[in-house]
XYZ file of C-alpha atoms in Angstrom:
309
model
C -19.892 33.022 42.660
C -21.471 31.150 39.990
C -20.570 27.714 38.540
C -21.632 28.391 34.939
C -21.472 31.549 32.495
C -24.178 32.240 30.192
C -25.108 34.707 27.234
C -28.428 36.388 26.951
C -29.732 33.349 25.562
C -28.923 31.478 28.563
C -26.249 29.254 26.935
C -23.511 27.818 29.213
C -19.997 28.316 28.273
C -18.220 27.621 31.600
C -18.597 24.111 33.356
C -17.229 23.305 36.930
C -15.930 19.597 37.286
C -16.436 19.736 40.883
C -20.201 20.115 40.043
C -20.811 17.816 36.880
C -22.661 15.539 38.723
C -25.788 16.975 36.832
C -26.372 18.716 33.482
C -26.571 22.459 33.876
C -29.964 24.068 33.237
C -30.832 25.496 29.805
C -28.689 25.049 26.347
C -25.138 24.347 26.593
C -22.332 25.128 24.115
C -20.963 21.696 24.288
C -21.927 17.993 25.082
C -21.705 16.786 28.738
C -20.809 13.708 30.225
C -22.001 13.688 33.871
C -19.426 12.232 36.381
C -19.896 8.617 36.805
C -17.768 5.302 37.927
C -15.486 4.107 35.191
C -16.255 0.353 36.619
C -18.331 -1.639 38.963
C -16.065 -0.606 41.541
C -16.950 3.233 42.462
C -13.874 4.016 44.468
C -11.278 2.861 41.437
C -12.304 5.667 39.279
C -14.758 8.522 38.210
C -14.794 10.921 35.388
C -16.853 13.636 33.695
C -16.435 15.513 30.546
C -17.045 18.187 28.101
C -17.482 17.282 24.378
C -17.274 20.007 21.788
C -17.233 19.409 18.079
C -13.102 19.365 17.593
C -11.869 17.926 21.336
C -13.539 16.130 24.252
C -12.037 17.142 27.521
C -12.468 15.023 30.593
C -11.207 14.955 34.237
C -10.662 11.789 35.938
C -9.885 10.427 39.430
C -8.516 7.089 39.679
C -6.979 4.838 42.187
C -3.354 3.404 42.375
C -2.923 0.389 40.270
C -6.072 1.052 37.846
C -5.948 2.416 34.228
C -6.587 1.410 30.809
C -5.193 -1.702 29.131
C -3.118 -1.988 26.335
C -4.933 -0.264 23.053
C -4.916 1.944 20.171
C -7.299 4.273 18.904
C -7.997 6.168 15.844
C -7.684 9.665 17.051
C -5.300 11.704 18.857
C -4.886 12.057 22.557
C -3.585 14.005 25.268
C -3.158 13.401 29.067
C -2.483 16.037 31.793
C -1.690 15.042 35.275
C -3.035 17.354 38.116
C -2.234 15.135 40.902
C -0.268 12.157 41.371
C 1.796 9.904 38.699
C 1.101 7.919 35.777
C 3.129 5.100 34.006
C 2.936 4.654 30.221
C 3.666 1.706 28.046
C 3.790 3.262 24.773
C 5.945 2.559 21.322
C 8.000 -0.175 23.068
C 9.029 1.676 25.948
C 7.958 2.491 29.699
C 7.435 6.303 30.971
C 6.548 8.040 33.973
C 3.998 10.780 33.904
C 4.597 13.422 36.485
C 2.529 16.133 37.742
C 2.003 18.965 35.198
C 3.567 16.870 32.682
C 1.935 16.188 29.201
C 1.674 12.661 27.642
C 0.901 12.792 23.651
C -0.557 9.800 21.949
C -0.681 10.012 18.411
C -3.629 8.285 16.324
C -3.020 4.597 15.981
C -0.308 4.092 18.421
C -0.744 1.495 20.859
C -0.525 2.485 24.562
C -1.427 1.359 28.263
C -1.791 3.589 31.318
C -1.687 3.159 34.717
C -1.799 5.022 38.125
C 1.469 4.147 39.302
C 2.062 6.332 42.697
C 0.832 5.586 46.166
C -1.774 8.207 46.061
C -4.881 8.708 44.129
C -4.297 10.469 40.293
C -6.193 13.041 39.035
C -5.589 13.987 35.279
C -7.012 15.352 32.277
C -7.763 13.196 29.187
C -8.125 14.879 25.999
C -9.212 13.332 22.526
C -9.955 14.331 19.017
C -13.605 15.181 18.575
C -16.194 13.476 16.482
C -18.253 16.058 14.426
C -21.621 14.610 15.482
C -24.196 16.720 17.986
C -26.547 13.712 17.898
C -24.172 11.460 19.838
C -25.043 10.375 23.257
C -21.780 10.804 25.678
C -20.712 8.784 28.370
C -17.553 8.431 30.445
C -17.435 4.569 29.811
C -17.182 5.076 26.379
C -14.325 7.723 26.779
C -12.344 5.281 28.964
C -13.111 2.022 27.219
C -10.532 -0.687 28.246
C -10.749 0.591 31.872
C -9.594 -1.625 34.656
C -9.609 -1.194 38.370
C -6.408 -3.542 39.101
C -3.708 -3.687 36.354
C -0.700 -3.136 38.574
C 2.516 -1.177 37.169
C 4.410 -2.546 34.185
C 7.979 -3.522 34.707
C 8.578 -3.856 31.080
C 7.115 -2.824 27.845
C 4.232 -5.068 26.097
C 3.618 -2.383 23.321
C 5.073 -2.675 19.765
C 8.015 -0.376 18.866
C 6.075 0.584 15.851
C 8.559 3.677 14.889
C 11.483 1.615 15.276
C 12.933 4.343 17.267
C 13.106 5.706 20.799
C 10.795 8.859 20.546
C 10.042 11.057 23.621
C 6.041 11.186 24.192
C 5.993 13.004 27.721
C 6.841 16.571 28.242
C 7.328 18.666 31.231
C 5.146 21.469 29.969
C 5.473 23.756 33.153
C 9.478 23.860 32.745
C 9.775 23.519 28.855
C 12.404 26.729 28.155
C 13.864 25.324 25.291
C 12.928 22.825 22.292
C 14.131 19.296 23.411
C 17.088 18.091 21.549
C 15.588 14.280 21.239
C 13.209 13.345 18.810
C 9.653 14.111 19.896
C 6.067 12.842 18.995
C 4.923 16.238 18.380
C 6.107 19.857 17.852
C 7.221 21.957 20.832
C 7.042 25.590 21.434
C 8.908 26.660 24.504
C 7.673 28.998 27.256
C 7.264 32.563 25.599
C 4.501 35.374 25.420
C 1.617 33.760 23.457
C 0.635 36.925 21.568
C 1.286 40.874 21.684
C -2.233 41.265 22.841
C -2.153 39.268 25.874
C -0.253 38.550 29.250
C -0.329 34.806 28.345
C 2.689 33.077 28.802
C 3.718 29.464 28.787
C 4.741 26.394 26.622
C 2.784 24.403 23.974
C 2.640 21.015 22.459
C 1.194 20.594 18.726
C -0.166 17.365 17.571
C -1.431 16.681 14.025
C -5.091 17.473 14.973
C -4.771 19.031 18.697
C -2.395 21.328 20.488
C -2.418 21.849 24.234
C -0.576 24.265 26.565
C -0.059 25.494 30.279
C -0.487 29.065 30.501
C 0.113 31.632 33.249
C -1.440 35.072 33.514
C -0.228 37.411 36.050
C -2.921 39.006 38.501
C -5.385 41.494 36.899
C -3.816 40.874 33.260
C -5.064 39.153 30.603
C -5.977 39.259 26.778
C -8.019 41.881 24.811
C -11.172 40.845 23.245
C -10.419 38.403 20.288
C -11.681 35.511 18.355
C -10.369 32.450 16.430
C -11.442 30.007 13.708
C -10.460 27.110 16.209
C -12.158 25.501 18.997
C -10.656 26.325 22.384
C -11.025 24.923 25.941
C -9.488 26.606 29.227
C -9.137 24.308 32.134
C -8.388 26.893 35.425
C -5.820 24.909 37.614
C -4.998 27.656 39.833
C -6.767 30.743 40.505
C -9.743 32.490 38.662
C -10.213 33.825 35.318
C -12.794 36.681 34.441
C -13.754 38.309 31.195
C -16.351 38.178 28.647
C -17.635 35.550 26.189
C -20.383 35.981 23.721
C -21.176 39.636 24.907
C -21.865 38.282 28.455
C -19.458 38.103 31.580
C -17.101 35.178 32.201
C -16.004 33.875 35.609
C -14.340 30.908 35.887
C -12.775 29.782 39.157
C -10.385 26.655 39.863
C -11.396 23.416 38.072
C -13.805 25.130 35.627
C -13.543 24.546 32.216
C -14.236 27.526 29.521
C -15.240 26.277 26.245
C -14.863 28.878 23.531
C -16.560 27.464 20.110
C -14.788 28.434 16.736
C -15.533 32.380 16.082
C -17.019 33.298 19.379
C -15.604 36.718 20.709
C -13.766 36.368 24.165
C -11.163 37.802 26.543
C -9.907 36.455 29.827
C -7.975 37.965 32.774
C -6.666 36.542 35.812
C -8.748 38.030 38.742
C -7.861 40.768 41.255
C -7.187 37.906 43.640
C -4.177 36.447 42.269
C -2.257 34.743 39.407
C -3.776 32.230 37.244
C -2.673 28.982 35.502
C -4.739 26.863 33.165
C -4.511 24.344 30.503
C -5.653 25.054 27.044
C -6.997 22.788 24.513
C -7.141 23.881 20.814
C -7.495 21.978 17.465
C -4.910 22.830 14.896
C -6.996 24.495 12.022
C -5.375 27.817 13.626
C -2.614 29.036 15.842
C -2.617 29.311 19.627
C -3.717 32.960 19.357
C -6.158 34.816 17.400
C -6.384 38.486 16.060
C -8.104 41.176 18.310
C -11.518 42.473 17.414
C -10.121 45.899 17.146
C -7.228 44.839 14.962
C -4.770 46.422 17.058
C -2.142 44.309 19.133
C -0.973 46.913 21.811
C -0.588 44.780 24.613
C -2.547 43.062 27.295
C -5.565 44.109 28.834
C -5.705 44.754 32.537
C -8.303 45.100 35.532
C -8.747 48.663 37.065
C -5.918 49.158 39.330
C -3.397 46.936 37.484
C -0.695 47.540 34.577
C -1.758 50.717 32.518
C -4.963 51.215 34.475
C -3.468 52.081 37.651
C-alpha cells in the first residue's frame, strides 16, 4: 500500500495525514504544511495541511481547553469534527460542534473555537484559498490566535452582527431535509449526488466553498469525469481506489485526494468495504461534474460488484 498517488510525471495527488511529518518526494499537485505544533506546548495541539489554489485543508489534533481566541477573518471557513467535540462562540451565541458535525464560518464573522470535551479533539479545518503558489505555508499561520488554555466559554463574547439567531452548525451525517430555521449557508439534504455515481450524502454550500459527507457502497463509485472546480476528498472510513490524471489512485483512511480543476478522475470504494469521505469544493461549479464519455448511465463498479458480477 502506498501513501501517495503519482502520475507518469511523478506528481503526487494523494496525501496521508498520518505521514505528513515530511514532504512527499517529487512534484506535488498542492502546497504542503508538514505536521507541526501550534504552540510552545507540543501536546496542546498539532496540525498539518494541504493547500490548493482555491481551498486549504488542514487536520488538527487539540487537547481539551485549547483553541483559537475571538477573531474574524476575511475568508470563508468550514470545520468538520472527526473525534471529540468543540464549542463555538459565534454571532452572539454559543453552540456545540459534535462528531461528524460541520461548522460554517462566513467571511468577516467573529468567532472563537475551543475543544470542550474531556478527550482530545481531531477535526478538519477548511479555509478559502489564496491564489499564490509562491507563498510559504505553515500551520501557525493557518491557526493564528491559538491558545493552549482558553477554557470553555459559559456566555458569548461575540457580537450579534446579524441581529438574528442563525444556525452555523450542521449535523451533516443526518441531514435528510432542509432545516426549517434560518441557516448561514444553503443545505442539500442527503441524496445521490449524480446519475453517474453511487455517491450519497448531504452538502453545505457557502459563498466560496461547499462541503459534504459522502458514502459509497463497497465496490461502487463514479465513472471517469471532470469538473472546473477544485476538489478535495478526505477519506474518514474505508479506502478509495480509482484513477486520476491517467494513473492509478489508492487512498486509505485519513488520506486526502487533491483534484485540481479540469483533471480527469474517478473514485470507487474498494472491495474491502464501504467508504465515507469528507469532500471540499469551491463554488465555481456544483458538486458533480460531467462524465468524460458524456453518458450518465449509472455508477461504475469493480469486478464482481453491481453490473460487473
